[in-house]
Amino acid sequence: MNNIQLFKKRQGSVALVLGLALALLGGCGGGGGSGGQTHALTGAAVKTIETPSSPTPAQTQALLKKGAQLNTAELARAAEAAANDGGSSNAAAKAGTKAATSLVTVYRFYNSQTTAHFYTASETEKATILATLPQFSLDGAAFYASNAVATGLSPVHRFFNTQTGVHFYTISEDEKTLVQASLPQFHYDGVAYYASKVAGSQLSPLFRFYYGSKGFHFYSNSATERDTIINTLPQYQFEGTGYFVMTANWGKSTLKLPHTGITNQQCFQVSSSALVACGSAGATALNPDQDGHRTAVNPMSYSEVAKVGGGVYARTECVRDDITGLIWEGKAASGLRAGGNTYTNYDDVTQRQRHGGAGVGYVNPTTVEINEASNSVGYMNYVNSVALCGLTNWRIPSADELMGIIDYGTNFPAITVNMAWYPNTSRASYWTSSGFSASSYEAWAPYFGAGSTSNRYPRDLSYPVRLVSGRRF
């Protein structure tokens, strides 16, 4: 029986149930009694808090509703920050190095005494509950989370409600502060696990409901279950997304690189530098897996960027790489964004990047020099200030990213990019954010005139810049 079927069955026998869901390291405690509640995690008695200062049920509901609004607002701020950060706040992208050791399964239990659900990522707690708390039945694995701090992830806080015997979970620091300040019956248990405040690849939204008359929340990462509850169980108030939990592939790279552009007529053969058809015996004998044999693997593909409200941006404004998802700056024929404009490439006031003249050598650039309109960073700041294509997270690409749009199947003297998609491209080297490790005054600049990628130049020379927007390689 799946979770949704189990949910429906319980709805018929008791007043409450829910399906697949989110969770935390806590418990949905035992049934209520005048003497207090048993904490599901520790088994210890937790005294029910009922003092003159405790809020009434109506006040509690109002405060929890306010908390839900705080959570929604905090997620919105996090999403806006991630958008302006070029996608670098994406938890899956930034926390991948910890994935192998920190990804854990979150289990869901159903408490027949409270008719609520309990979630835990602790194998020890799971075993203890199964062995000692017969009112809890294991529904199975609900989703995945992280049991360790990682860049891009935030702690999910767990509270135990001593009046209802259930647990409450939130990723919002503002909501946590509100609960601790205004709801003394909520005992803070600590951090349950770690999840994300922003959407991203290998993440799924955890939906949040509140059952006011029962005084507990329900969490589910199933869109089907969410819709079933919304359409059939009006007693559950939908509060939106609580946060974002992991999928089984969290942390595993999903980045795709575009093909080089080499055609199936451009393979090498044994004892010759002449290019031949890749299906020829000579090409296959040399290597049956040359680039020309792999033309169907991530072939270069581009598309226009859609405008909000309809239509698309001109290719002289921006272009989307359909393989990497990056959005590249287009170049105009003239003006401040003309393809022929050139810039210096200073980007760090702590590094010797600018030549100070004869007898002086290289010196550190000043902040003013870095932000000059004639420097790459100053140009980037200008493009962000005008929100080209509605974006304000334009940045200077890395060498690896810029090499991704070089078409190595193009024959000299043609410019080695798809000029139909990248009009007004200059036959020149283009600056990147990738510095040369052996000398701070040099940076890599792939050459679009012949597809050369081994070029590095002093940063005080002037070359074109093509900006990019999106998740970094």
Coordinates of N, CA and C in Angstrom, one line a residue, residues 234-359:
P234 N -10.3 20.0 3.5 CA -10.3 21.4 3.7 C -9.8 21.8 5.1
Q235 N -9.8 20.8 6.1 CA -9.3 21.1 7.4 C -7.8 21.4 7.4
Y236 N -7.1 21.0 6.4 CA -5.7 21.2 6.3 C -5.5 22.5 5.5
Q237 N -4.9 23.5 6.2 CA -4.6 24.8 5.5 C -3.2 24.7 4.8
F238 N -3.2 24.9 3.5 CA -1.9 24.8 2.8 C -1.1 26.1 3.0
E239 N 0.1 25.9 3.5 CA 1.0 27.1 3.8 C 2.1 27.2 2.8
G240 N 2.1 26.5 1.7 CA 3.1 26.6 0.7 C 4.3 25.7 0.9
T241 N 5.5 26.1 0.4 CA 6.7 25.4 0.6 C 7.4 25.7 1.9
G242 N 7.7 24.6 2.6 CA 8.4 24.8 3.9 C 9.8 25.0 3.7
Y243 N 10.4 24.2 2.8 CA 11.8 24.4 2.3 C 12.0 23.3 1.3
F244 N 13.3 23.1 0.9 CA 13.6 22.2 -0.2 C 14.5 21.0 0.3
V245 N 14.1 19.8 0.1 CA 14.8 18.6 0.5 C 15.5 18.0 -0.6
M246 N 16.4 17.0 -0.3 CA 17.2 16.4 -1.4 C 16.6 15.2 -2.1
T247 N 17.0 15.0 -3.3 CA 16.7 13.8 -4.0 C 17.8 12.8 -3.8
A248 N 17.7 11.6 -4.2 CA 18.7 10.5 -4.0 C 20.0 10.9 -4.7
N249 N 19.9 11.7 -5.8 CA 21.1 12.0 -6.5 C 21.8 13.3 -6.1
W250 N 21.4 13.8 -4.9 CA 21.9 15.1 -4.5 C 23.4 15.1 -4.4
G251 N 24.0 16.1 -4.9 CA 25.5 16.2 -4.9 C 26.2 15.6 -6.0
K252 N 25.5 14.7 -6.8 CA 26.1 14.1 -7.9 C 26.0 15.1 -9.1
S253 N 27.1 15.3 -9.8 CA 27.1 16.3 -10.9 C 26.1 16.0 -12.0
T254 N 25.4 17.0 -12.4 CA 24.4 16.9 -13.5 C 24.9 17.8 -14.6
L255 N 26.0 18.4 -14.5 CA 26.5 19.4 -15.5 C 26.8 18.7 -16.8
K256 N 26.2 19.3 -17.9 CA 26.5 18.8 -19.2 C 27.4 19.8 -19.9
L257 N 28.4 19.3 -20.7 CA 29.2 20.1 -21.5 C 28.9 20.0 -22.9
P258 N 28.9 21.1 -23.7 CA 28.5 21.0 -25.1 C 29.6 20.2 -25.9
H259 N 29.2 19.7 -27.0 CA 30.1 19.0 -27.9 C 31.1 20.1 -28.5
T260 N 32.2 19.7 -29.0 CA 33.2 20.6 -29.5 C 32.9 21.3 -30.8
G261 N 31.9 20.7 -31.5 CA 31.6 21.2 -32.8 C 32.3 20.5 -34.0
I262 N 33.3 19.6 -33.6 CA 33.9 18.8 -34.6 C 32.9 18.0 -35.4
T263 N 32.9 17.9 -36.7 CA 31.9 17.2 -37.5 C 32.3 15.8 -37.7
N264 N 31.4 15.0 -38.3 CA 31.7 13.6 -38.6 C 32.6 13.4 -39.8
Q265 N 33.1 14.5 -40.3 CA 34.1 14.5 -41.4 C 35.4 15.0 -41.0
Q266 N 35.6 15.1 -39.7 CA 36.9 15.7 -39.2 C 37.6 14.8 -38.2
C267 N 37.8 13.6 -38.5 CA 38.5 12.7 -37.7 C 39.9 12.5 -38.2
F268 N 40.8 12.1 -37.3 CA 42.2 11.8 -37.7 C 42.3 10.3 -38.0
Q269 N 43.3 9.9 -38.8 CA 43.6 8.5 -39.1 C 45.0 8.2 -38.8
V270 N 45.4 6.9 -38.9 CA 46.7 6.5 -38.6 C 47.7 7.1 -39.5
S271 N 48.9 7.6 -39.0 CA 50.0 8.1 -39.8 C 49.7 9.2 -40.7
S272 N 48.7 10.1 -40.3 CA 48.4 11.2 -41.2 C 47.8 12.3 -40.4
S273 N 48.0 13.5 -40.8 CA 47.4 14.7 -40.1 C 46.2 15.2 -40.9
A274 N 45.9 14.5 -42.0 CA 44.7 14.9 -42.8 C 43.4 14.4 -42.2
L275 N 42.4 15.3 -42.2 CA 41.1 14.9 -41.6 C 40.3 14.1 -42.6
V276 N 39.7 13.0 -42.1 CA 38.9 12.1 -43.0 C 37.6 11.9 -42.4
A277 N 36.7 11.2 -43.1 CA 35.4 10.8 -42.6 C 35.5 9.9 -41.4
C278 N 34.8 10.2 -40.4 CA 34.9 9.5 -39.1 C 34.5 8.0 -39.3
G279 N 33.7 7.7 -40.3 CA 33.3 6.3 -40.5 C 34.3 5.5 -41.3
S280 N 35.4 6.1 -41.7 CA 36.4 5.4 -42.5 C 37.2 4.4 -41.6
A281 N 37.8 3.4 -42.3 CA 38.6 2.4 -41.5 C 39.8 3.0 -40.8
G282 N 40.4 4.0 -41.5 CA 41.6 4.6 -40.9 C 41.3 5.4 -39.6
A283 N 40.2 6.1 -39.6 CA 39.8 6.8 -38.4 C 39.4 5.9 -37.3
T284 N 38.6 4.8 -37.6 CA 38.2 3.9 -36.6 C 39.4 3.1 -36.0
A285 N 40.4 2.8 -36.9 CA 41.6 2.1 -36.4 C 42.4 3.0 -35.4
L286 N 42.4 4.3 -35.7 CA 43.2 5.1 -34.8 C 42.5 5.2 -33.4
N287 N 41.2 5.5 -33.5 CA 40.4 5.7 -32.2 C 38.9 5.8 -32.6
P288 N 38.1 4.8 -32.2 CA 36.7 4.8 -32.6 C 35.9 5.8 -31.8
D289 N 36.5 6.5 -30.9 CA 35.7 7.4 -30.0 C 36.3 8.8 -30.1
Q290 N 36.6 9.3 -31.3 CA 37.1 10.7 -31.5 C 35.8 11.6 -31.4
D291 N 36.1 12.9 -31.3 CA 35.0 13.9 -31.2 C 34.0 13.7 -32.4
G292 N 34.6 13.5 -33.5 CA 33.7 13.3 -34.7 C 32.8 12.1 -34.7
H293 N 33.2 11.1 -33.8 CA 32.3 10.0 -33.6 C 31.1 10.3 -32.6
R294 N 31.3 11.4 -31.9 CA 30.4 11.7 -30.8 C 29.5 13.0 -31.1
T295 N 29.2 13.2 -32.4 CA 28.5 14.4 -32.7 C 27.1 14.5 -32.2
A296 N 26.5 13.3 -31.8 CA 25.2 13.3 -31.2 C 25.1 13.5 -29.7
V297 N 26.3 13.6 -29.1 CA 26.4 13.8 -27.7 C 26.4 15.3 -27.3
N298 N 25.4 15.8 -26.8 CA 25.3 17.2 -26.4 C 25.7 18.2 -27.5
P299 N 25.2 18.0 -28.7 CA 25.5 18.9 -29.8 C 25.2 20.4 -29.4
M300 N 26.1 21.3 -29.9 CA 25.9 22.7 -29.6 C 24.5 23.1 -30.0
S301 N 23.8 23.8 -29.1 CA 22.4 24.2 -29.4 C 22.2 25.5 -28.6
Y302 N 21.5 26.5 -29.3 CA 21.2 27.8 -28.7 C 19.8 28.2 -28.9
S303 N 19.3 29.1 -28.1 CA 17.9 29.6 -28.2 C 17.8 31.0 -27.7
E304 N 16.8 31.7 -28.2 CA 16.6 33.1 -27.7 C 16.1 33.0 -26.2
V305 N 16.3 34.1 -25.5 CA 15.9 34.2 -24.1 C 14.5 34.9 -24.1
A306 N 13.5 34.3 -23.5 CA 12.2 34.8 -23.4 C 12.1 36.0 -22.5
K307 N 11.2 37.0 -23.0 CA 11.0 38.1 -22.2 C 9.8 37.9 -21.3
V308 N 9.8 38.5 -20.1 CA 8.6 38.4 -19.2 C 7.5 39.2 -19.9
G309 N 6.3 38.6 -20.1 CA 5.2 39.2 -20.8 C 5.1 38.9 -22.2
G310 N 6.1 38.1 -22.8 CA 6.0 37.7 -24.1 C 7.1 38.2 -25.0
G311 N 7.4 37.5 -26.1 CA 8.5 37.8 -27.0 C 9.8 37.3 -26.5
V312 N 10.9 37.6 -27.3 CA 12.2 37.2 -26.9 C 13.2 38.4 -27.1
Y313 N 14.3 38.3 -26.4 CA 15.4 39.3 -26.6 C 16.1 39.0 -27.9
A314 N 16.6 40.1 -28.5 CA 17.4 40.0 -29.7 C 18.7 39.3 -29.4
R315 N 19.3 38.6 -30.4 CA 20.6 37.9 -30.2 C 21.7 38.9 -29.9
T316 N 21.6 40.1 -30.2 CA 22.6 41.1 -29.9 C 22.5 41.5 -28.4
E317 N 21.5 41.0 -27.7 CA 21.3 41.3 -26.3 C 21.7 40.1 -25.4
C318 N 21.2 38.9 -25.7 CA 21.5 37.7 -25.0 C 21.1 36.5 -25.7
V319 N 21.8 35.3 -25.4 CA 21.5 34.0 -26.0 C 21.7 33.0 -25.0
R320 N 20.8 32.0 -25.0 CA 20.9 30.9 -24.1 C 21.6 29.7 -24.7
D321 N 22.6 29.1 -23.9 CA 23.2 27.8 -24.3 C 22.3 26.7 -23.8
D322 N 21.7 26.0 -24.7 CA 20.7 25.0 -24.3 C 21.3 23.8 -23.6
I323 N 22.6 23.6 -23.7 CA 23.3 22.5 -23.1 C 23.7 22.8 -21.7
T324 N 24.4 23.9 -21.5 CA 24.8 24.3 -20.1 C 23.8 25.1 -19.3
G325 N 22.8 25.7 -20.0 CA 21.9 26.5 -19.3 C 22.4 28.0 -19.1
L326 N 23.6 28.2 -19.5 CA 24.2 29.6 -19.3 C 23.5 30.5 -20.3
I327 N 23.4 31.8 -19.9 CA 22.9 32.8 -20.8 C 24.1 33.8 -21.1
W328 N 24.4 33.9 -22.3 CA 25.6 34.7 -22.8 C 25.1 36.0 -23.3
E329 N 26.0 37.0 -23.0 CA 25.7 38.4 -23.5 C 25.9 38.4 -25.0
G330 N 24.9 39.1 -25.6 CA 25.1 39.3 -27.1 C 25.9 40.6 -27.3
K331 N 26.4 40.8 -28.5 CA 27.2 42.0 -28.7 C 26.5 42.9 -29.8
A332 N 26.5 44.2 -29.5 CA 25.9 45.1 -30.5 C 26.9 45.5 -31.5
A333 N 26.4 46.1 -32.6 CA 27.3 46.6 -33.7 C 28.0 47.8 -33.3
S334 N 27.4 48.6 -32.4 CA 28.1 49.9 -31.9 C 27.6 50.2 -30.5
G335 N 28.1 51.3 -30.0 CA 27.7 51.7 -28.6 C 28.5 51.1 -27.5
L336 N 28.0 51.2 -26.3 CA 28.7 50.8 -25.1 C 28.9 49.3 -25.0
R337 N 28.1 48.5 -25.7 CA 28.2 47.0 -25.7 C 28.7 46.5 -27.1
A338 N 29.4 47.3 -27.8 CA 29.8 46.9 -29.2 C 30.8 45.8 -29.1
G339 N 30.7 44.9 -30.1 CA 31.6 43.7 -30.1 C 33.1 44.1 -30.2
G340 N 33.4 45.2 -30.7 CA 34.8 45.6 -30.9 C 35.4 46.4 -29.7
N341 N 34.6 46.7 -28.7 CA 35.1 47.4 -27.5 C 36.1 46.5 -26.8
T342 N 37.1 47.1 -26.2 CA 38.1 46.3 -25.5 C 38.3 46.9 -24.1
Y343 N 38.9 46.1 -23.2 CA 39.0 46.5 -21.8 C 40.3 45.9 -21.2
T344 N 40.7 46.5 -20.1 CA 41.8 45.8 -19.3 C 41.0 44.8 -18.4
N345 N 41.8 44.1 -17.6 CA 41.1 43.0 -16.8 C 41.7 42.9 -15.4
Y346 N 41.6 44.1 -14.6 CA 42.0 44.1 -13.2 C 40.8 43.6 -12.4
D347 N 41.0 42.8 -11.4 CA 39.9 42.4 -10.6 C 40.2 42.2 -9.1
D348 N 41.4 42.5 -8.6 CA 41.8 42.2 -7.3 C 42.8 43.3 -6.8
V349 N 42.4 44.1 -5.8 CA 43.2 45.1 -5.2 C 44.4 44.6 -4.4
T350 N 44.3 43.3 -4.1 CA 45.4 42.7 -3.3 C 46.5 42.0 -4.1
Q351 N 46.3 42.0 -5.4 CA 47.3 41.3 -6.3 C 48.0 42.3 -7.3
R352 N 49.2 42.1 -7.6 CA 49.9 42.9 -8.6 C 49.4 42.6 -10.0
Q353 N 48.6 43.4 -10.5 CA 48.0 43.2 -11.8 C 48.2 44.3 -12.8
R354 N 48.6 45.5 -12.4 CA 48.8 46.6 -13.3 C 50.2 47.0 -13.4
H355 N 50.7 47.2 -14.6 CA 52.1 47.6 -14.8 C 52.3 49.1 -14.4
G356 N 53.2 49.3 -13.5 CA 53.4 50.7 -13.0 C 54.3 51.6 -13.7
G357 N 54.9 51.0 -14.8 CA 55.8 51.8 -15.6 C 57.2 51.3 -15.5
A358 N 58.1 51.9 -16.3 CA 59.5 51.5 -16.3 C 60.1 51.7 -14.9
G359 N 60.8 50.6 -14.5 CA 61.5 50.7 -13.2 C 60.6 50.4 -12.0

